[in-house]
PDB file of C-alpha atoms in Angstrom:
ATOM      1  CA  MET A   1     213.594 -19.950  96.948  1.00  0.00           C
ATOM      2  CA  PRO A   2     214.555 -20.634  93.480  1.00  0.00           C
ATOM      3  CA  ASP A   3     212.642 -19.675  90.369  1.00  0.00           C
ATOM      4  CA  ALA A   4     210.974 -21.948  88.158  1.00  0.00           C
ATOM      5  CA  THR A   5     208.848 -22.099  85.061  1.00  0.00           C
ATOM      6  CA  ASP A   6     205.262 -22.991  85.291  1.00  0.00           C
ATOM      7  CA  ALA A   7     206.061 -26.684  83.886  1.00  0.00           C
ATOM      8  CA  ASP A   8     208.284 -27.431  86.971  1.00  0.00           C
ATOM      9  CA  GLY A   9     205.742 -27.345  89.555  1.00  0.00           C
ATOM     10  CA  LEU A  10     202.122 -27.221  90.445  1.00  0.00           C
ATOM     11  CA  THR A  11     199.975 -23.945  91.255  1.00  0.00           C
ATOM     12  CA  VAL A  12     198.101 -24.028  94.459  1.00  0.00           C
ATOM     13  CA  GLY A  13     194.955 -24.628  92.395  1.00  0.00           C
ATOM     14  CA  GLN A  14     196.459 -27.690  90.667  1.00  0.00           C
ATOM     15  CA  VAL A  15     197.335 -28.974  93.877  1.00  0.00           C
ATOM     16  CA  SER A  16     194.007 -28.187  95.458  1.00  0.00           C
ATOM     17  CA  THR A  17     192.166 -30.239  92.505  1.00  0.00           C
ATOM     18  CA  ARG A  18     194.879 -32.984  92.610  1.00  0.00           C
ATOM     19  CA  LEU A  19     194.597 -33.720  96.532  1.00  0.00           C
ATOM     20  CA  GLY A  20     191.085 -32.706  96.920  1.00  0.00           C
ATOM     21  CA  VAL A  21     191.845 -30.019  99.558  1.00  0.00           C
ATOM     22  CA  THR A  22     190.845 -26.624  99.849  1.00  0.00           C
ATOM     23  CA  VAL A  23     193.210 -23.628  98.635  1.00  0.00           C
ATOM     24  CA  ARG A  24     192.386 -22.330 102.079  1.00  0.00           C
ATOM     25  CA  ALA A  25     193.669 -25.029 103.636  1.00  0.00           C
ATOM     26  CA  LEU A  26     196.869 -25.114 101.756  1.00  0.00           C
ATOM     27  CA  HIS A  27     197.439 -21.478 102.346  1.00  0.00           C
ATOM     28  CA  HIS A  28     196.892 -21.881 106.090  1.00  0.00           C
ATOM     29  CA  TRP A  29     199.567 -24.616 106.022  1.00  0.00           C
ATOM     30  CA  ASP A  30     202.069 -22.745 104.321  1.00  0.00           C
ATOM     31  CA  GLU A  31     201.352 -19.759 106.683  1.00  0.00           C
ATOM     32  CA  ILE A  32     201.953 -22.137 109.672  1.00  0.00           C
ATOM     33  CA  GLY A  33     205.207 -23.850 107.938  1.00  0.00           C
ATOM     34  CA  LEU A  34     203.870 -27.205 107.492  1.00  0.00           C
ATOM     35  CA  ALA A  35     203.848 -27.459 103.923  1.00  0.00           C
ATOM     36  CA  ARG A  36     205.355 -24.480 101.920  1.00  0.00           C
ATOM     37  CA  PRO A  37     205.697 -24.529  98.245  1.00  0.00           C
ATOM     38  CA  SER A  38     209.424 -24.444  97.257  1.00  0.00           C
ATOM     39  CA  MET A  39     209.586 -22.869  94.182  1.00  0.00           C
ATOM     40  CA  ARG A  40     208.417 -19.469  92.327  1.00  0.00           C
ATOM     41  CA  THR A  41     207.668 -18.441  88.848  1.00  0.00           C
ATOM     42  CA  ALA A  42     209.289 -15.591  87.124  1.00  0.00           C
ATOM     43  CA  ALA A  43     206.217 -13.801  87.957  1.00  0.00           C
ATOM     44  CA  GLY A  44     206.388 -14.516  91.860  1.00  0.00           C
ATOM     45  CA  TYR A  45     203.805 -17.163  92.002  1.00  0.00           C
ATOM     46  CA  ARG A  46     204.415 -20.083  94.237  1.00  0.00           C
ATOM     47  CA  LEU A  47     204.682 -23.774  92.897  1.00  0.00           C
ATOM     48  CA  TYR A  48     204.537 -26.892  94.763  1.00  0.00           C
ATOM     49  CA  THR A  49     207.571 -29.381  93.693  1.00  0.00           C
ATOM     50  CA  ALA A  50     207.321 -33.297  93.570  1.00  0.00           C
ATOM     51  CA  ASP A  51     209.040 -33.397  97.057  1.00  0.00           C
ATOM     52  CA  ASP A  52     206.092 -30.880  97.973  1.00  0.00           C
ATOM     53  CA  LEU A  53     203.444 -32.906  96.733  1.00  0.00           C
ATOM     54  CA  GLU A  54     204.711 -36.014  98.489  1.00  0.00           C
ATOM     55  CA  ARG A  55     204.633 -34.024 101.911  1.00  0.00           C
ATOM     56  CA  LEU A  56     201.272 -32.640 101.355  1.00  0.00           C
ATOM     57  CA  HIS A  57     200.119 -36.301 100.392  1.00  0.00           C
ATOM     58  CA  ARG A  58     201.138 -37.490 103.813  1.00  0.00           C
ATOM     59  CA  ILE A  59     199.564 -34.764 105.521  1.00  0.00           C
ATOM     60  CA  VAL A  60     196.378 -35.510 103.909  1.00  0.00           C
ATOM     61  CA  VAL A  61     196.599 -39.040 104.914  1.00  0.00           C
ATOM     62  CA  TYR A  62     197.192 -38.268 108.392  1.00  0.00           C
ATOM     63  CA  ARG A  63     194.522 -35.658 108.530  1.00  0.00           C
ATOM     64  CA  GLU A  64     192.144 -38.569 107.158  1.00  0.00           C
ATOM     65  CA  LEU A  65     193.306 -40.442 110.291  1.00  0.00           C
ATOM     66  CA  GLY A  66     192.550 -37.764 112.568  1.00  0.00           C
ATOM     67  CA  LEU A  67     195.947 -36.557 113.915  1.00  0.00           C
ATOM     68  CA  GLY A  68     196.013 -32.595 114.525  1.00  0.00           C
ATOM     69  CA  LEU A  69     198.475 -30.500 112.839  1.00  0.00           C
ATOM     70  CA  ASP A  70     200.879 -30.059 115.394  1.00  0.00           C
ATOM     71  CA  ARG A  71     201.058 -33.775 115.668  1.00  0.00           C
ATOM     72  CA  ILE A  72     201.618 -34.185 111.935  1.00  0.00           C
ATOM     73  CA  ARG A  73     204.691 -31.798 111.912  1.00  0.00           C
ATOM     74  CA  THR A  74     206.032 -34.202 114.883  1.00  0.00           C
ATOM     75  CA  VAL A  75     205.539 -37.212 112.683  1.00  0.00           C
ATOM     76  CA  LEU A  76     206.864 -35.435 109.597  1.00  0.00           C
ATOM     77  CA  ASP A  77     209.675 -33.636 111.160  1.00  0.00           C
ATOM     78  CA  ASP A  78     211.087 -35.280 114.010  1.00  0.00           C
ATOM     79  CA  SER A  79     213.022 -38.164 113.488  1.00  0.00           C
ATOM     80  CA  SER A  80     212.923 -39.528 117.027  1.00  0.00           C
ATOM     81  CA  ALA A  81     209.006 -39.239 116.863  1.00  0.00           C
ATOM     82  CA  ASP A  82     207.160 -42.695 117.738  1.00  0.00           C
ATOM     83  CA  VAL A  83     204.986 -42.931 114.615  1.00  0.00           C
ATOM     84  CA  PRO A  84     203.622 -46.299 115.327  1.00  0.00           C
ATOM     85  CA  GLY A  85     202.726 -45.051 118.961  1.00  0.00           C
ATOM     86  CA  ALA A  86     200.973 -41.874 117.616  1.00  0.00           C
ATOM     87  CA  LEU A  87     198.900 -44.152 115.179  1.00  0.00           C
ATOM     88  CA  ARG A  88     198.078 -46.741 117.902  1.00  0.00           C
ATOM     89  CA  THR A  89     196.756 -43.794 119.991  1.00  0.00           C
ATOM     90  CA  GLN A  90     195.162 -42.745 117.346  1.00  0.00           C
ATOM     91  CA  ARG A  91     193.389 -46.098 116.595  1.00  0.00           C
ATOM     92  CA  ALA A  92     192.216 -46.403 120.037  1.00  0.00           C
ATOM     93  CA  GLN A  93     190.509 -42.977 120.134  1.00  0.00           C
ATOM     94  CA  VAL A  94     189.044 -43.845 116.744  1.00  0.00           C
ATOM     95  CA  ALA A  95     187.776 -47.125 118.515  1.00  0.00           C
ATOM     96  CA  GLU A  96     186.203 -45.060 121.342  1.00  0.00           C
ATOM     97  CA  ARG A  97     184.537 -42.874 118.472  1.00  0.00           C
ATOM     98  CA  ILE A  98     183.154 -45.726 116.611  1.00  0.00           C
ATOM     99  CA  VAL A  99     181.493 -47.087 120.065  1.00  0.00           C
ATOM    100  CA  ARG A 100     180.002 -43.626 120.799  1.00  0.00           C
ATOM    101  CA  LEU A 101     178.735 -43.346 117.260  1.00  0.00           C
ATOM    102  CA  GLN A 102     177.346 -46.667 117.623  1.00  0.00           C
ATOM    103  CA  LYS A 103     175.472 -45.736 120.470  1.00  0.00           C
ATOM    104  CA  LEU A 104     174.291 -42.574 118.832  1.00  0.00           C
ATOM    105  CA  SER A 105     173.215 -44.841 115.838  1.00  0.00           C
ATOM    106  CA  ASP A 106     171.071 -47.234 118.110  1.00  0.00           C
ATOM    107  CA  GLY A 107     169.490 -44.134 119.844  1.00  0.00           C
ATOM    108  CA  LEU A 108     168.668 -42.621 116.499  1.00  0.00           C
ATOM    109  CA  ASP A 109     167.016 -46.061 115.344  1.00  0.00           C
ATOM    110  CA  ARG A 110     165.037 -45.954 118.451  1.00  0.00           C
ATOM    111  CA  MET A 111     163.924 -42.354 118.068  1.00  0.00           C
ATOM    112  CA  ILE A 112     162.801 -43.231 114.698  1.00  0.00           C
ATOM    113  CA  ASP A 113     160.857 -46.265 115.863  1.00  0.00           C
ATOM    114  CA  ALA A 114     159.377 -44.539 118.484  1.00  0.00           C
ATOM    115  CA  HIS A 115     157.832 -41.489 116.046  1.00  0.00           C
ATOM    116  CA  GLU A 116     156.598 -44.163 114.150  1.00  0.00           C
ATOM    117  CA  ARG A 117     155.532 -46.648 116.406  1.00  0.00           C
ATOM    118  CA  GLY A 118     154.978 -44.763 119.489  1.00  0.00           C
ATOM    119  CA  LEU A 119     155.500 -47.719 121.958  1.00  0.00           C
ATOM    120  CA  LEU A 120     158.471 -49.552 121.914  1.00  0.00           C
ATOM    121  CA  LEU A 121     157.332 -52.848 123.061  1.00  0.00           C
ATOM    122  CA  THR A 122     156.466 -56.082 121.982  1.00  0.00           C
ATOM    123  CA  ILE A 123     152.948 -57.496 122.067  1.00  0.00           C
ATOM    124  CA  GLU A 124     153.596 -59.502 124.675  1.00  0.00           C
ATOM    125  CA  GLN A 125     155.406 -56.753 126.947  1.00  0.00           C
ATOM    126  CA  GLN A 126     152.267 -54.424 126.341  1.00  0.00           C
ATOM    127  CA  ALA A 127     149.673 -57.261 127.610  1.00  0.00           C
ATOM    128  CA  ALA A 128     152.072 -58.168 130.743  1.00  0.00           C
ATOM    129  CA  ILE A 129     152.531 -54.349 131.703  1.00  0.00           C
ATOM    130  CA  LEU A 130     149.361 -52.351 130.448  1.00  0.00           C
ATOM    131  CA  GLY A 131     146.773 -55.092 131.145  1.00  0.00           C
ATOM    132  CA  PRO A 132     144.641 -57.389 129.273  1.00  0.00           C
ATOM    133  CA  GLN A 133     142.301 -54.592 128.402  1.00  0.00           C
ATOM    134  CA  TRP A 134     144.876 -52.842 126.577  1.00  0.00           C
ATOM    135  CA  ASN A 135     144.733 -52.834 122.585  1.00  0.00           C
ATOM    136  CA  PRO A 136     147.904 -53.256 120.841  1.00  0.00           C
ATOM    137  CA  ASP A 137     146.541 -51.170 118.051  1.00  0.00           C
ATOM    138  CA  TRP A 138     146.025 -48.040 120.029  1.00  0.00           C
ATOM    139  CA  PRO A 139     149.687 -46.577 119.280  1.00  0.00           C
ATOM    140  CA  ALA A 140     148.997 -46.965 115.592  1.00  0.00           C
ATOM    141  CA  GLN A 141     145.671 -45.374 115.844  1.00  0.00           C
ATOM    142  CA  ALA A 142     147.297 -42.305 118.025  1.00  0.00           C
ATOM    143  CA  ARG A 143     149.921 -41.969 115.531  1.00  0.00           C
ATOM    144  CA  HIS A 144     147.185 -41.751 112.594  1.00  0.00           C
ATOM    145  CA  ARG A 145     145.239 -38.986 114.519  1.00  0.00           C
ATOM    146  CA  TYR A 146     147.908 -37.116 116.265  1.00  0.00           C
ATOM    147  CA  GLY A 147     151.422 -37.908 114.372  1.00  0.00           C
ATOM    148  CA  THR A 148     151.885 -34.347 113.055  1.00  0.00           C
ATOM    149  CA  THR A 149     151.498 -32.760 116.618  1.00  0.00           C
ATOM    150  CA  THR A 150     153.959 -31.615 119.031  1.00  0.00           C
ATOM    151  CA  GLN A 151     152.562 -33.884 121.552  1.00  0.00           C
ATOM    152  CA  TRP A 152     153.234 -36.871 119.595  1.00  0.00           C
ATOM    153  CA  GLN A 153     156.845 -35.634 119.223  1.00  0.00           C
ATOM    154  CA  GLN A 154     157.097 -35.215 122.974  1.00  0.00           C
ATOM    155  CA  TYR A 155     155.430 -38.482 123.386  1.00  0.00           C
ATOM    156  CA  ALA A 156     158.041 -40.086 120.988  1.00  0.00           C
ATOM    157  CA  GLU A 157     160.797 -38.666 122.686  1.00  0.00           C
ATOM    158  CA  ARG A 158     160.075 -39.991 125.919  1.00  0.00           C
ATOM    159  CA  SER A 159     159.139 -43.403 124.674  1.00  0.00           C
ATOM    160  CA  ALA A 160     162.616 -43.832 122.753  1.00  0.00           C
ATOM    161  CA  THR A 161     164.335 -43.519 126.557  1.00  0.00           C
ATOM    162  CA  ARG A 162     162.054 -46.040 127.846  1.00  0.00           C
ATOM    163  CA  GLY A 163     162.341 -49.928 128.320  1.00  0.00           C
ATOM    164  CA  PRO A 164     159.749 -52.221 129.794  1.00  0.00           C
ATOM    165  CA  GLU A 165     160.864 -51.468 133.339  1.00  0.00           C
ATOM    166  CA  GLU A 166     159.997 -47.933 132.740  1.00  0.00           C
ATOM    167  CA  TRP A 167     156.839 -48.516 131.175  1.00  0.00           C
ATOM    168  CA  GLN A 168     155.868 -50.529 134.285  1.00  0.00           C
ATOM    169  CA  ALA A 169     156.413 -47.549 136.541  1.00  0.00           C
ATOM    170  CA  VAL A 170     154.456 -45.358 134.343  1.00  0.00           C
ATOM    171  CA  ALA A 171     151.704 -48.042 134.355  1.00  0.00           C
ATOM    172  CA  ASP A 172     152.079 -48.305 138.045  1.00  0.00           C
ATOM    173  CA  ALA A 173     151.626 -44.468 138.731  1.00  0.00           C
ATOM    174  CA  VAL A 174     148.400 -44.354 136.430  1.00  0.00           C
ATOM    175  CA  ALA A 175     146.755 -47.268 138.205  1.00  0.00           C
ATOM    176  CA  ASP A 176     147.726 -45.639 141.775  1.00  0.00           C
ATOM    177  CA  LEU A 177     146.147 -42.658 140.518  1.00  0.00           C
ATOM    178  CA  ASP A 178     143.028 -44.304 139.242  1.00  0.00           C
ATOM    179  CA  ARG A 179     142.741 -45.856 142.874  1.00  0.00           C
ATOM    180  CA  ALA A 180     143.037 -42.600 144.485  1.00  0.00           C
ATOM    181  CA  LEU A 181     140.537 -40.983 142.507  1.00  0.00           C
ATOM    182  CA  ALA A 182     138.129 -43.650 143.200  1.00  0.00           C
ATOM    183  CA  ASP A 183     139.079 -43.601 147.011  1.00  0.00           C
ATOM    184  CA  ALA A 184     138.331 -40.029 146.772  1.00  0.00           C
ATOM    185  CA  MET A 185     134.918 -40.048 145.067  1.00  0.00           C
ATOM    186  CA  ASP A 186     134.188 -42.785 147.598  1.00  0.00           C
ATOM    187  CA  THR A 187     134.780 -40.685 150.582  1.00  0.00           C
ATOM    188  CA  GLY A 188     132.896 -37.726 149.132  1.00  0.00           C
ATOM    189  CA  VAL A 189     135.560 -35.572 148.094  1.00  0.00           C
ATOM    190  CA  THR A 190     133.828 -32.572 146.383  1.00  0.00           C
ATOM    191  CA  PRO A 191     135.124 -30.790 143.143  1.00  0.00           C
ATOM    192  CA  GLY A 192     137.106 -27.568 144.133  1.00  0.00           C
ATOM    193  CA  SER A 193     138.014 -28.738 147.435  1.00  0.00           C
ATOM    194  CA  PRO A 194     142.132 -28.870 148.262  1.00  0.00           C
ATOM    195  CA  ALA A 195     141.843 -32.690 148.070  1.00  0.00           C
ATOM    196  CA  ALA A 196     140.012 -32.774 144.855  1.00  0.00           C
ATOM    197  CA  ASN A 197     142.949 -30.056 143.490  1.00  0.00           C
ATOM    198  CA  ARG A 198     145.826 -31.863 144.638  1.00  0.00           C
ATOM    199  CA  LEU A 199     144.484 -35.068 142.641  1.00  0.00           C
ATOM    200  CA  VAL A 200     144.039 -32.841 139.523  1.00  0.00           C
ATOM    201  CA  GLU A 201     147.763 -31.904 139.975  1.00  0.00           C
ATOM    202  CA  ARG A 202     148.524 -35.211 140.598  1.00  0.00           C
ATOM    203  CA  HIS A 203     147.209 -36.045 137.104  1.00  0.00           C
ATOM    204  CA  ARG A 204     149.077 -33.658 135.483  1.00  0.00           C
ATOM    205  CA  GLU A 205     152.075 -35.082 136.767  1.00  0.00           C
ATOM    206  CA  VAL A 206     151.568 -38.282 136.021  1.00  0.00           C
ATOM    207  CA  PHE A 207     150.332 -37.460 132.505  1.00  0.00           C
ATOM    208  CA  ALA A 208     153.767 -35.951 131.935  1.00  0.00           C
ATOM    209  CA  SER A 209     155.075 -39.027 131.442  1.00  0.00           C
ATOM    210  CA  TYR A 210     153.647 -39.021 128.024  1.00  0.00           C
ATOM    211  CA  PHE A 211     153.719 -35.096 127.248  1.00  0.00           C
ATOM    212  CA  PRO A 212     153.687 -32.036 129.062  1.00  0.00           C
ATOM    213  CA  LEU A 213     149.788 -31.103 129.923  1.00  0.00           C
ATOM    214  CA  THR A 214     148.753 -27.536 130.357  1.00  0.00           C
ATOM    215  CA  ARG A 215     145.551 -26.816 132.370  1.00  0.00           C
ATOM    216  CA  GLN A 216     143.429 -26.284 129.229  1.00  0.00           C
ATOM    217  CA  MET A 217     144.713 -29.444 127.734  1.00  0.00           C
ATOM    218  CA  GLN A 218     144.024 -31.253 130.962  1.00  0.00           C
ATOM    219  CA  VAL A 219     140.207 -29.922 130.384  1.00  0.00           C
ATOM    220  CA  CYS A 220     139.863 -31.031 127.156  1.00  0.00           C
ATOM    221  CA  LEU A 221     141.052 -34.583 128.436  1.00  0.00           C
ATOM    222  CA  GLY A 222     138.439 -34.672 131.142  1.00  0.00           C
ATOM    223  CA  ARG A 223     135.846 -34.030 128.444  1.00  0.00           C
ATOM    224  CA  MET A 224     137.119 -37.070 126.557  1.00  0.00           C
ATOM    225  CA  TYR A 225     137.302 -39.041 129.760  1.00  0.00           C
ATOM    226  CA  GLU A 226     133.404 -38.460 130.262  1.00  0.00           C
ATOM    227  CA  ALA A 227     132.570 -38.599 126.445  1.00  0.00           C
ATOM    228  CA  ASP A 228     134.687 -41.135 124.658  1.00  0.00           C
ATOM    229  CA  PRO A 229     133.076 -44.559 125.117  1.00  0.00           C
ATOM    230  CA  GLY A 230     136.621 -46.135 125.424  1.00  0.00           C
ATOM    231  CA  PHE A 231     137.920 -43.937 128.485  1.00  0.00           C
ATOM    232  CA  ALA A 232     134.375 -43.846 129.980  1.00  0.00           C
ATOM    233  CA  ALA A 233     134.376 -47.489 130.416  1.00  0.00           C
ATOM    234  CA  HIS A 234     137.843 -47.697 131.634  1.00  0.00           C
ATOM    235  CA  TYR A 235     136.840 -45.158 134.531  1.00  0.00           C
ATOM    236  CA  ASN A 236     133.671 -46.110 135.142  1.00  0.00           C
ATOM    237  CA  GLY A 237     135.125 -49.852 135.343  1.00  0.00           C
ATOM    238  CA  VAL A 238     137.301 -48.424 138.375  1.00  0.00           C
ATOM    239  CA  ARG A 239     134.332 -46.849 139.944  1.00  0.00           C
ATOM    240  CA  ALA A 240     130.873 -46.444 138.823  1.00  0.00           C
ATOM    241  CA  GLY A 241     130.556 -42.689 137.866  1.00  0.00           C
ATOM    242  CA  LEU A 242     134.170 -42.148 138.154  1.00  0.00           C
ATOM    243  CA  ALA A 243     134.406 -40.467 134.584  1.00  0.00           C
ATOM    244  CA  THR A 244     131.916 -37.800 135.218  1.00  0.00           C
ATOM    245  CA  TRP A 245     133.278 -37.088 138.622  1.00  0.00           C
ATOM    246  CA  PHE A 246     136.738 -36.764 137.314  1.00  0.00           C
ATOM    247  CA  ARG A 247     135.781 -34.389 134.828  1.00  0.00           C
ATOM    248  CA  GLN A 248     134.035 -32.184 137.581  1.00  0.00           C
ATOM    249  CA  ILE A 249     137.052 -32.156 139.626  1.00  0.00           C
ATOM    250  CA  ILE A 250     139.127 -30.923 136.612  1.00  0.00           C
ATOM    251  CA  ASP A 251     136.774 -28.578 135.730  1.00  0.00           C
ATOM    252  CA  ALA A 252     136.531 -26.997 139.151  1.00  0.00           C
ATOM    253  CA  SER A 253     140.250 -26.663 139.509  1.00  0.00           C
ATOM    254  CA  ALA A 254     140.312 -25.008 135.624  1.00  0.00           C
ATOM    255  CA  ARG A 255     137.742 -22.110 137.217  1.00  0.00           C
ATOM    256  CA  ALA A 256     140.084 -21.628 140.176  1.00  0.00           C
ATOM    257  CA  HIS A 257     142.855 -20.852 137.772  1.00  0.00           C
ATOM    258  CA  ASP A 258     140.607 -18.364 135.727  1.00  0.00           C
ATOM    259  CA  ILE A 259     139.961 -20.862 132.866  1.00  0.00           C
ATOM    260  CA  ASP A 260     136.529 -21.316 131.587  1.00  0.00           C
ATOM    261  CA  PRO A 261     135.929 -25.049 131.115  1.00  0.00           C
ATOM    262  CA  ASP A 262     133.288 -24.522 128.429  1.00  0.00           C
ATOM    263  CA  THR A 263     135.652 -22.540 126.088  1.00  0.00           C
ATOM    264  CA  ALA A 264     138.957 -24.179 127.212  1.00  0.00           C
ATOM    265  CA  THR A 265     140.837 -25.466 123.920  1.00  0.00           C
ATOM    266  CA  TRP A 266     143.939 -27.876 123.336  1.00  0.00           C
ATOM    267  CA  GLN A 267     146.704 -25.255 123.873  1.00  0.00           C
TER     268      GLN A 267
END
């Protein structure tokens, strides 16, 4: 390797600045023989010549296009290499990546919307799926009240993956549970009985469509079903007295799992 003065070439630091690549990358390319500086100063420091810099420019371009270092070496050093073919292959891979990234972007948009809106359905879809008693303002009210909670985040993550068909399945499961509760109360199923406890477990499973429900949290919901005018009206509209009976079977099941309904908290 011939000697040179500093004026005859560029140092590693100067090349790094000019090309926008790290010194570490230049050292690595030197070590693997991909792009070695051709000159040295009298003091032994390596310098890049104009030809070296041109090779580095090409490496940077191909790296930006996504080619690996081995492929770049072939493109630069093998005169028989099919450069257009290599670039076409890379273009196809880039196109596939763009499709994946667009899907990721769309998914992120839905996740953001779900965190901000809760329910990703139009007003018309909400009415058709959730019934005429549904108030489209409820999701916004729920976000205002619970938007900082873990449960809202879990609800949003589930909501982001659902369309009208998935929400229809959830609505059907809730309606089936309501009917099963009413039928059980009509036939005299008592709180704490195996049949009642199965309904309590079924409620937890159905409710998991929104977020995971612990037994203590379920007790808190049972209280709300009975005390909140809106929820009480819903359950008592299914069957008179159902809100209180539902709370009672939840409480009895909780006691069987060593949970005191009077002291249960949202956890």
